[in-house]
mmCIF file of C-alpha atoms in Angstrom:
data_model
loop_
_atom_site.group_PDB
_atom_site.id
_atom_site.type_symbol
_atom_site.label_atom_id
_atom_site.label_comp_id
_atom_site.label_asym_id
_atom_site.label_seq_id
_atom_site.Cartn_x
_atom_site.Cartn_y
_atom_site.Cartn_z
ATOM 1 C CA MET A 9 0.017 0.007 -0.003
ATOM 2 C CA SER A 10 1.257 3.489 -0.814
ATOM 3 C CA GLU A 11 2.415 5.706 2.076
ATOM 4 C CA ILE A 12 0.527 8.550 0.319
ATOM 5 C CA LEU A 13 -3.236 8.666 -0.089
ATOM 6 C CA ILE A 14 -5.220 11.306 -1.980
ATOM 7 C CA ARG A 15 -8.700 12.308 -0.937
ATOM 8 C CA ALA A 16 -11.251 13.300 -3.582
ATOM 9 C CA LEU A 17 -13.975 15.897 -3.063
ATOM 10 C CA ASP A 18 -16.506 13.089 -2.492
ATOM 11 C CA GLY A 19 -14.507 11.985 0.566
ATOM 12 C CA SER A 20 -13.019 8.830 -0.976
ATOM 13 C CA TRP A 21 -9.362 8.016 -0.608
ATOM 14 C CA SER A 22 -7.144 6.478 -3.287
ATOM 15 C CA GLU A 23 -3.524 5.794 -4.050
ATOM 16 C CA PRO A 24 -1.697 7.945 -6.626
ATOM 17 C CA ALA A 25 -2.234 6.674 -10.148
ATOM 18 C CA GLY A 26 1.498 6.592 -10.898
ATOM 19 C CA ARG A 27 4.919 7.006 -9.360
ATOM 20 C CA GLY A 28 8.524 7.223 -10.313
ATOM 21 C CA TYR A 29 10.429 8.601 -13.290
ATOM 22 C CA SER A 30 10.548 7.294 -16.806
ATOM 23 C CA LEU A 31 14.206 8.288 -17.132
ATOM 24 C CA GLU A 32 17.016 9.530 -14.916
ATOM 25 C CA ALA A 33 17.075 12.556 -17.210
ATOM 26 C CA ASP A 34 13.664 13.535 -15.850
ATOM 27 C CA LEU A 35 15.079 13.841 -12.308
ATOM 28 C CA GLN A 36 18.152 15.660 -13.628
ATOM 29 C CA GLN A 37 15.992 18.251 -15.335
ATOM 30 C CA ILE A 38 13.836 18.895 -12.297
ATOM 31 C CA LEU A 39 16.874 19.596 -10.125
ATOM 32 C CA ALA A 40 18.581 21.681 -12.790
ATOM 33 C CA ASP A 41 15.446 23.762 -13.167
ATOM 34 C CA HIS A 42 14.907 24.044 -9.404
ATOM 35 C CA PRO A 43 18.309 23.724 -7.666
ATOM 36 C CA HIS A 44 16.847 24.983 -4.377
ATOM 37 C CA LEU A 45 15.200 21.559 -4.057
ATOM 38 C CA VAL A 46 18.652 20.248 -3.147
ATOM 39 C CA PRO A 47 19.173 20.477 0.633
ATOM 40 C CA GLY A 48 21.557 23.282 1.628
ATOM 41 C CA VAL A 49 21.281 25.107 -1.676
ATOM 42 C CA GLY A 50 20.041 28.697 -1.613
ATOM 43 C CA ALA A 51 17.252 30.320 -3.612
ATOM 44 C CA ASP A 52 19.747 32.341 -5.685
ATOM 45 C CA ALA A 53 21.885 29.364 -6.780
ATOM 46 C CA ARG A 54 22.661 28.730 -10.453
ATOM 47 C CA SER A 55 22.769 25.348 -12.067
ATOM 48 C CA CYS A 56 24.379 23.659 -15.047
ATOM 49 C CA ARG A 57 23.154 20.333 -16.397
ATOM 50 C CA GLU A 58 25.703 17.742 -17.708
ATOM 51 C CA PHE A 59 28.726 19.802 -16.718
ATOM 52 C CA GLN A 60 31.583 18.296 -18.694
ATOM 53 C CA SER A 61 34.457 16.827 -16.670
ATOM 54 C CA ASP A 62 37.447 14.967 -18.056
ATOM 55 C CA VAL A 63 35.690 11.666 -17.299
ATOM 56 C CA GLY A 64 32.250 12.520 -18.599
ATOM 57 C CA PRO A 65 29.351 14.829 -17.788
ATOM 58 C CA ALA A 66 28.296 15.387 -14.177
ATOM 59 C CA ASP A 67 24.481 15.339 -13.972
ATOM 60 C CA VAL A 68 23.919 18.667 -12.277
ATOM 61 C CA MET A 69 26.448 21.260 -11.071
ATOM 62 C CA ILE A 70 25.174 23.959 -8.745
ATOM 63 C CA VAL A 71 26.938 27.110 -7.538
ATOM 64 C CA ASP A 72 25.405 29.072 -4.660
ATOM 65 C CA ALA A 73 25.543 32.832 -4.342
ATOM 66 C CA ASP A 74 28.325 32.379 -1.790
ATOM 67 C CA GLY A 75 30.417 30.229 -4.143
ATOM 68 C CA GLN A 76 29.586 26.868 -2.568
ATOM 69 C CA ILE A 77 29.799 24.109 -5.166
ATOM 70 C CA THR A 78 27.298 21.221 -5.157
ATOM 71 C CA LEU A 79 27.750 18.164 -7.367
ATOM 72 C CA VAL A 80 24.571 16.153 -7.942
ATOM 73 C CA GLU A 81 24.498 12.642 -9.390
ATOM 74 C CA CYS A 82 21.097 11.096 -10.173
ATOM 75 C CA LYS A 83 20.318 7.417 -10.200
ATOM 76 C CA LEU A 84 17.089 5.424 -10.192
ATOM 77 C CA ALA A 85 16.537 2.247 -8.209
ATOM 78 C CA ALA A 86 16.056 0.373 -11.436
ATOM 79 C CA ASN A 87 19.632 1.213 -12.360
ATOM 80 C CA PRO A 88 22.065 -1.383 -10.949
ATOM 81 C CA GLN A 89 24.606 1.422 -10.457
ATOM 82 C CA VAL A 90 22.541 3.019 -7.681
ATOM 83 C CA ARG A 91 24.648 1.576 -4.869
ATOM 84 C CA ARG A 92 28.179 1.147 -6.155
ATOM 85 C CA GLU A 93 28.987 2.930 -9.401
ATOM 86 C CA ILE A 94 27.241 6.088 -8.340
ATOM 87 C CA ILE A 95 29.836 6.496 -5.589
ATOM 88 C CA GLY A 96 32.764 5.927 -7.916
ATOM 89 C CA GLN A 97 31.298 8.290 -10.520
ATOM 90 C CA VAL A 98 30.582 11.181 -8.200
ATOM 91 C CA PHE A 99 33.992 11.040 -6.531
ATOM 92 C CA ASP A 100 35.671 10.723 -9.923
ATOM 93 C CA TYR A 101 33.934 13.931 -10.994
ATOM 94 C CA ALA A 102 34.839 15.665 -7.710
ATOM 95 C CA SER A 103 38.514 14.655 -8.136
ATOM 96 C CA ARG A 104 38.556 16.318 -11.590
ATOM 97 C CA LEU A 105 37.099 19.523 -10.090
ATOM 98 C CA TRP A 106 39.692 19.613 -7.380
ATOM 99 C CA LYS A 107 42.364 22.227 -8.272
ATOM 100 C CA MET A 108 40.613 23.047 -11.583
ATOM 101 C CA ASP A 109 41.401 26.507 -12.789
ATOM 102 C CA VAL A 110 38.430 28.819 -12.248
ATOM 103 C CA THR A 111 38.643 30.077 -15.818
ATOM 104 C CA ASP A 112 38.470 26.458 -17.078
ATOM 105 C CA PHE A 113 35.504 25.840 -14.783
ATOM 106 C CA ASP A 114 33.686 28.860 -16.165
ATOM 107 C CA SER A 115 34.493 27.870 -19.729
ATOM 108 C CA ARG A 116 32.879 24.436 -19.215
ATOM 109 C CA TRP A 117 29.899 26.141 -17.530
ATOM 110 C CA ARG A 118 29.580 28.542 -20.424
ATOM 111 C CA SER A 119 29.727 25.788 -23.031
ATOM 112 C CA ARG A 120 26.557 24.286 -21.503
ATOM 113 C CA ASN A 121 24.659 27.419 -20.436
ATOM 114 C CA GLN A 122 25.855 29.848 -23.105
ATOM 115 C CA THR A 123 26.566 32.429 -20.424
ATOM 116 C CA SER A 124 29.407 32.861 -17.911
ATOM 117 C CA LEU A 125 28.758 31.899 -14.312
ATOM 118 C CA PHE A 126 30.097 35.311 -13.318
ATOM 119 C CA GLN A 127 28.523 37.396 -16.072
ATOM 120 C CA ASP A 128 25.624 38.792 -14.063
ATOM 121 C CA GLU A 129 27.332 38.979 -10.702
ATOM 122 C CA VAL A 130 26.066 42.065 -8.811
ATOM 123 C CA VAL A 131 27.244 41.377 -5.291
ATOM 124 C CA ASP A 132 29.302 44.272 -4.038
ATOM 125 C CA GLU A 133 31.626 43.291 -1.229
ATOM 126 C CA PHE A 134 31.775 39.605 -2.191
ATOM 127 C CA ASN A 135 33.818 38.235 -5.097
ATOM 128 C CA LEU A 136 31.987 35.129 -6.387
ATOM 129 C CA LYS A 137 34.791 34.195 -8.754
ATOM 130 C CA GLU A 138 37.351 34.291 -5.957
ATOM 131 C CA ALA A 139 35.095 32.170 -3.707
ATOM 132 C CA VAL A 140 34.621 29.538 -6.465
ATOM 133 C CA LYS A 141 38.330 29.587 -7.090
ATOM 134 C CA ASN A 142 39.100 28.911 -3.405
ATOM 135 C CA ASN A 143 36.545 26.102 -3.209
ATOM 136 C CA LEU A 144 38.003 24.418 -6.297
ATOM 137 C CA ALA A 145 41.560 24.744 -4.986
ATOM 138 C CA ASN A 146 40.639 23.284 -1.609
ATOM 139 C CA GLY A 147 38.261 20.574 -2.851
ATOM 140 C CA ARG A 148 35.447 22.083 -0.828
ATOM 141 C CA PHE A 149 32.353 20.460 -2.353
ATOM 142 C CA ARG A 150 28.893 19.295 -1.312
ATOM 143 C CA ILE A 151 28.139 15.923 -2.953
ATOM 144 C CA VAL A 152 24.515 14.877 -3.367
ATOM 145 C CA LEU A 153 23.288 11.445 -4.436
ATOM 146 C CA ALA A 154 19.784 12.022 -5.870
ATOM 147 C CA VAL A 155 17.767 8.811 -6.056
ATOM 148 C CA ASP A 156 14.170 7.637 -6.072
ATOM 149 C CA SER A 157 14.777 5.109 -3.358
ATOM 150 C CA ILE A 158 17.185 4.949 -0.372
ATOM 151 C CA ASN A 159 18.058 1.454 0.710
ATOM 152 C CA PRO A 160 20.051 0.409 3.821
ATOM 153 C CA SER A 161 23.188 -0.162 1.756
ATOM 154 C CA LEU A 162 23.150 3.394 0.442
ATOM 155 C CA LYS A 163 22.574 4.787 3.933
ATOM 156 C CA THR A 164 25.605 2.847 5.198
ATOM 157 C CA ILE A 165 27.757 4.122 2.316
ATOM 158 C CA VAL A 166 26.767 7.751 2.976
ATOM 159 C CA GLU A 167 27.530 7.371 6.677
ATOM 160 C CA TYR A 168 30.912 5.801 5.963
ATOM 161 C CA LEU A 169 31.899 8.398 3.373
ATOM 162 C CA ASN A 170 31.125 11.268 5.754
ATOM 163 C CA PHE A 171 33.233 9.543 8.388
ATOM 164 C CA MET A 172 36.187 8.985 6.028
ATOM 165 C CA ALA A 173 36.109 12.112 3.824
ATOM 166 C CA GLY A 174 37.781 15.339 4.899
ATOM 167 C CA ALA A 175 35.871 18.112 6.551
ATOM 168 C CA ALA A 176 35.699 20.092 3.289
ATOM 169 C CA THR A 177 33.637 17.454 1.522
ATOM 170 C CA THR A 178 30.158 16.407 2.631
ATOM 171 C CA VAL A 179 27.985 13.641 1.219
ATOM 172 C CA ILE A 180 24.206 13.297 1.478
ATOM 173 C CA ALA A 181 21.586 11.169 -0.256
ATOM 174 C CA VAL A 182 18.167 12.557 -1.154
ATOM 175 C CA LYS A 183 15.187 10.446 -2.100
ATOM 176 C CA TYR A 184 12.963 12.352 -4.514
ATOM 177 C CA THR A 185 9.635 10.528 -4.552
ATOM 178 C CA HIS A 186 7.624 11.424 -7.638
ATOM 179 C CA LEU A 187 3.863 10.786 -7.651
ATOM 180 C CA VAL A 188 1.310 11.478 -10.388
ATOM 181 C CA HIS A 189 -2.423 11.662 -9.968
ATOM 182 C CA GLY A 190 -4.455 12.988 -12.868
ATOM 183 C CA SER A 191 -3.062 16.382 -13.797
ATOM 184 C CA VAL A 192 -1.278 16.759 -10.452
ATOM 185 C CA GLU A 193 2.367 15.857 -9.792
ATOM 186 C CA LEU A 194 3.945 15.634 -6.358
ATOM 187 C CA LEU A 195 7.639 15.705 -5.549
ATOM 188 C CA MET A 196 8.651 14.805 -2.016
ATOM 189 C CA PRO A 197 12.336 15.069 -1.031
ATOM 190 C CA LYS A 198 13.638 13.073 1.948
ATOM 191 C CA THR A 199 17.238 13.523 2.996
ATOM 192 C CA TYR A 200 19.665 11.134 4.644
ATOM 193 C CA GLY A 201 23.083 12.127 5.936
ATOM 194 C CA GLN A 202 22.638 15.882 6.157
ATOM 195 C CA GLU A 203 22.882 16.053 9.931
ATOM 196 C CA LEU A 204 26.004 13.863 9.809
ATOM 197 C CA ALA A 205 27.583 16.067 7.190
ATOM 198 C CA GLU A 206 26.776 19.319 8.983
ATOM 199 C CA ALA A 207 27.999 18.000 12.317
ATOM 200 C CA LYS A 208 31.261 16.903 10.719
ATOM 201 C CA ARG A 209 31.896 20.278 9.151
ATOM 202 C CA SER A 210 31.070 22.250 12.285
ATOM 203 C CA SER A 211 33.380 20.088 14.402
ATOM 204 C CA GLU A 212 36.310 19.765 11.992
ATOM 205 C CA ILE A 213 36.492 23.014 10.097
ATOM 206 C CA PRO A 214 38.111 25.717 12.225
ATOM 207 C CA SER A 215 36.350 29.042 12.292
ATOM 208 C CA ARG A 216 38.101 31.785 10.354
ATOM 209 C CA GLU A 217 38.435 35.261 11.725
ATOM 210 C CA THR A 218 37.319 38.195 9.648
ATOM 211 C CA TRP A 219 40.172 40.144 8.060
ATOM 212 C CA ASN A 220 40.830 43.611 9.468
ATOM 213 C CA PRO A 221 43.485 46.222 8.613
ATOM 214 C CA SER A 222 45.947 44.841 11.144
ATOM 215 C CA THR A 223 45.703 41.160 10.100
ATOM 216 C CA HIS A 224 45.696 42.167 6.434
ATOM 217 C CA ARG A 225 48.829 44.246 7.050
ATOM 218 C CA GLU A 226 50.546 41.338 8.844
ATOM 219 C CA TRP A 227 49.780 38.984 5.968
ATOM 220 C CA LEU A 228 51.165 41.435 3.398
ATOM 221 C CA THR A 229 54.362 41.864 5.471
ATOM 222 C CA ALA A 230 54.965 38.145 5.190
ATOM 223 C CA ASN A 231 53.602 37.404 1.693
ATOM 224 C CA ASP A 232 53.521 40.602 -0.403
ATOM 225 C CA PRO A 233 55.852 43.152 1.198
ATOM 226 C CA ALA A 234 56.282 45.084 -2.070
ATOM 227 C CA ASN A 235 52.717 46.295 -1.809
ATOM 228 C CA LEU A 236 52.576 46.908 1.922
ATOM 229 C CA GLU A 237 53.239 50.667 1.776
ATOM 230 C CA LYS A 238 50.589 51.173 -0.937
ATOM 231 C CA PHE A 239 48.091 49.267 1.196
ATOM 232 C CA ASN A 240 48.954 51.425 4.191
ATOM 233 C CA LEU A 241 48.557 54.536 2.095
ATOM 234 C CA LEU A 242 45.151 53.473 0.802
ATOM 235 C CA ILE A 243 43.859 52.658 4.303
ATOM 236 C CA SER A 244 45.255 55.868 5.743
ATOM 237 C CA GLU A 245 43.797 58.075 3.057
ATOM 238 C CA ALA A 246 40.421 56.359 3.357
ATOM 239 C CA ALA A 247 40.382 56.694 7.142
ATOM 240 C CA GLY A 248 40.991 60.412 6.766
ATOM 241 C CA LEU A 249 37.860 60.613 4.659
ATOM 242 C CA GLY A 250 35.827 58.477 7.061
ATOM 243 C CA VAL A 251 35.650 55.492 4.649
ATOM 244 C CA GLU A 252 35.926 52.295 6.672
ATOM 245 C CA TYR A 253 37.543 48.949 5.868
ATOM 246 C CA HIS A 254 35.240 45.875 5.925
ATOM 247 C CA GLY A 255 36.955 42.499 5.806
ATOM 248 C CA SER A 256 35.761 39.026 4.700
ATOM 249 C CA ASP A 257 36.442 35.632 6.295
ATOM 250 C CA SER A 258 38.150 34.189 3.189
ATOM 251 C CA LEU A 259 41.300 32.082 3.392
ATOM 252 C CA GLU A 260 43.397 34.689 1.654
ATOM 253 C CA PRO A 261 43.198 38.374 2.701
ATOM 254 C CA ALA A 262 40.185 40.226 1.296
ATOM 255 C CA GLY A 263 38.480 43.387 2.355
ATOM 256 C CA GLY A 264 36.972 46.528 0.985
ATOM 257 C CA LEU A 265 36.511 50.206 1.597
ATOM 258 C CA ARG A 266 32.734 50.690 1.690
ATOM 259 C CA VAL A 267 31.595 53.967 0.140
ATOM 260 C CA VAL A 268 28.506 55.323 1.949
ATOM 261 C CA THR A 269 26.759 58.621 1.349
ATOM 262 C CA PRO A 270 25.824 61.067 4.195
ATOM 263 C CA GLU A 271 22.297 59.607 3.812
ATOM 264 C CA ARG A 272 23.759 56.202 4.731
ATOM 265 C CA GLN A 273 23.313 54.868 1.217
ATOM 266 C CA TRP A 274 25.947 52.318 0.203
ATOM 267 C CA VAL A 275 26.964 53.126 -3.396
ATOM 268 C CA GLY A 276 30.134 51.090 -3.975
ATOM 269 C CA SER A 277 33.343 49.575 -2.719
ATOM 270 C CA LEU A 278 37.062 49.638 -3.312
ATOM 271 C CA ASN A 279 37.851 45.946 -2.782
ATOM 272 C CA ILE A 280 41.319 44.613 -2.003
ATOM 273 C CA TYR A 281 42.140 41.074 -3.113
ATOM 274 C CA TYR A 282 45.219 38.956 -3.532
ATOM 275 C CA TYR A 283 45.655 36.993 -6.800
ATOM 276 C CA THR A 284 48.484 34.621 -7.581
ATOM 277 C CA GLY A 285 50.425 36.159 -10.368
ATOM 278 C CA GLN A 286 49.320 39.800 -10.063
ATOM 279 C CA ARG A 287 49.459 39.835 -6.287
ATOM 280 C CA THR A 288 47.472 42.438 -4.284
ATOM 281 C CA SER A 289 44.929 44.248 -6.455
ATOM 282 C CA LEU A 290 42.305 46.947 -6.109
ATOM 283 C CA GLU A 291 38.834 46.358 -7.578
ATOM 284 C CA LEU A 292 36.608 49.378 -8.343
ATOM 285 C CA ASN A 293 33.093 48.092 -7.745
ATOM 286 C CA PHE A 294 30.278 50.619 -8.278
ATOM 287 C CA ILE A 295 27.533 48.261 -9.436
ATOM 288 C CA ARG A 296 25.331 49.614 -6.620
ATOM 289 C CA GLN A 297 25.756 53.092 -8.045
ATOM 290 C CA THR A 298 23.917 52.091 -11.213
ATOM 291 C CA ARG A 299 20.747 51.900 -9.158
ATOM 292 C CA LEU A 300 21.042 55.659 -8.778
ATOM 293 C CA GLU A 301 21.133 56.289 -12.523
ATOM 294 C CA ASP A 302 18.858 58.844 -14.111
ATOM 295 C CA PRO A 303 15.492 57.506 -15.472
ATOM 296 C CA ASP A 304 16.860 57.738 -18.996
ATOM 297 C CA GLY A 305 19.696 55.374 -18.175
ATOM 298 C CA GLN A 306 22.452 58.017 -17.960
ATOM 299 C CA LEU A 307 25.024 57.779 -15.207
ATOM 300 C CA SER A 308 24.327 59.886 -12.156
ATOM 301 C CA ALA A 309 26.037 63.248 -11.941
ATOM 302 C CA LYS A 310 28.095 62.128 -8.932
ATOM 303 C CA PHE A 311 29.352 59.039 -10.672
ATOM 304 C CA ARG A 312 30.247 61.011 -13.798
ATOM 305 C CA SER A 313 32.145 63.438 -11.610
ATOM 306 C CA TYR A 314 34.003 60.581 -9.901
ATOM 307 C CA LEU A 315 35.099 59.127 -13.235
ATOM 308 C CA GLN A 316 36.244 62.496 -14.500
ATOM 309 C CA LYS A 317 38.500 62.884 -11.428
ATOM 310 C CA LEU A 318 40.075 59.479 -12.110
ATOM 311 C CA GLU A 319 40.824 60.258 -15.740
ATOM 312 C CA GLN A 320 43.723 62.540 -14.786
ATOM 313 C CA PHE A 321 45.721 59.395 -13.870
ATOM 314 C CA PRO A 322 46.907 57.535 -16.989
ATOM 315 C CA GLU A 323 47.118 54.152 -15.203
ATOM 316 C CA LEU A 324 43.380 54.374 -14.467
ATOM 317 C CA GLY A 325 42.300 54.994 -18.084
ATOM 318 C CA ALA A 326 41.310 51.394 -18.858
ATOM 319 C CA ALA A 327 39.337 51.070 -15.611
ATOM 320 C CA VAL A 328 37.469 54.326 -16.245
ATOM 321 C CA GLY A 329 36.611 53.112 -19.758
ATOM 322 C CA LEU A 330 35.093 49.889 -18.385
ATOM 323 C CA LEU A 331 33.076 51.758 -15.774
ATOM 324 C CA ARG A 332 31.710 54.111 -18.374
ATOM 325 C CA SER A 333 30.794 51.396 -20.887
ATOM 326 C CA ALA A 334 29.338 48.687 -18.575
ATOM 327 C CA PRO A 335 28.843 50.001 -15.034
ATOM 328 C CA ARG A 336 26.150 47.370 -14.340
ATOM 329 C CA THR A 337 28.522 44.445 -14.857
ATOM 330 C CA LYS A 338 32.172 45.555 -14.889
ATOM 331 C CA ARG A 339 34.367 45.764 -11.813
ATOM 332 C CA PRO A 340 37.824 46.700 -13.113
ATOM 333 C CA ASN A 341 40.702 45.168 -11.231
ATOM 334 C CA ILE A 342 44.055 47.037 -11.012
ATOM 335 C CA PRO A 343 47.196 45.434 -9.536
ATOM 336 C CA PHE A 344 48.751 47.551 -6.823
ATOM 337 C CA GLY A 345 51.988 47.348 -8.798
ATOM 338 C CA PHE A 346 50.409 49.493 -11.560
ATOM 339 C CA LEU A 347 49.293 52.190 -9.146
ATOM 340 C CA SER A 348 51.370 55.196 -8.160
ATOM 341 C CA GLU A 349 51.050 56.840 -4.792
ATOM 342 C CA ASP A 350 49.408 59.829 -6.504
ATOM 343 C CA SER A 351 46.770 57.648 -8.174
ATOM 344 C CA ILE A 352 45.997 55.902 -4.895
ATOM 345 C CA ARG A 353 45.474 59.284 -3.233
ATOM 346 C CA GLY A 354 43.390 60.345 -6.229
ATOM 347 C CA ILE A 355 41.157 57.263 -6.128
ATOM 348 C CA VAL A 356 40.308 57.956 -2.495
ATOM 349 C CA ALA A 357 40.086 61.739 -2.775
ATOM 350 C CA ALA A 358 37.600 61.429 -5.628
ATOM 351 C CA LEU A 359 35.230 59.611 -3.234
ATOM 352 C CA ARG A 360 34.415 63.024 -1.749
ATOM 353 C CA VAL A 361 31.701 63.408 -4.398
ATOM 354 C CA PHE A 362 29.839 60.554 -2.637
ATOM 355 C CA VAL A 363 30.731 60.820 1.042
ATOM 356 C CA GLU A 364 30.612 64.579 1.681
#
């Protein structure tokens, strides 16, 4: 007898007329279209179906707004792989993601979705690309086994994998029961292993402190001393203008100077990141400012004034051009090594059009 009964208007009860999926592809499509149905995934997450790895396509790849990567592999009970090969497959895919270059990851994403994962990023003080890069480098993934039936063997496997895998990797199984009755379809997720996974992460992953000017300065002294004085100059000039540093809790130093108007309206940030190869860099992020544009789509007078003040510094020409042409999407990034002391002072001094 079915565990689900449906009551008609005449008071009679009946079992659903049908259940299950015709193909694994049906379950894949549901989760790709509605990634928030995967436990732990947020409402703003983006998905990619059949993400190509070096060993074949992963069923569904999901990236949350905070950069968390979720790898979903779908199997039906009718498939003999449901207990054994699904485990080998999903960890094979995860191993190919580990240490993958973020540009390569985005290229594979774009080949399936026709758009870059980072194309429409509008988060101000948070760098999605950098978060994804860190998660790839550290093998920090959420692995989800999506099935239509969870048997005792699969439960044991999930429990064992959470016990053996490192804290960065969590494994859960989700049973997606699919019922059909007339023109109505029901989808009922039931999760196994989520509490085990969350308990493991909370107990094994050390908490990270939020970066502040002092810890950022200490890190630069040890790892990027050539840019330490420019960092100090930027922080000092900003403090004199009342623009505060706000740090993140990322593995590598990251923080930003949040630009707030006298009316307490946050209009942009000067973000400070460290990239291997170009070292410490300054990102000019004024995507928020586009919300203050004139009704006809022209840049606000204050933003135009800010850009005009930056134009007097030749090393900022390319950045100003990007901000003029695509302020809704572009966040030009300038290595500290390209910046003179005068241009650093000028970048901060120009903020007076917003903060005074």
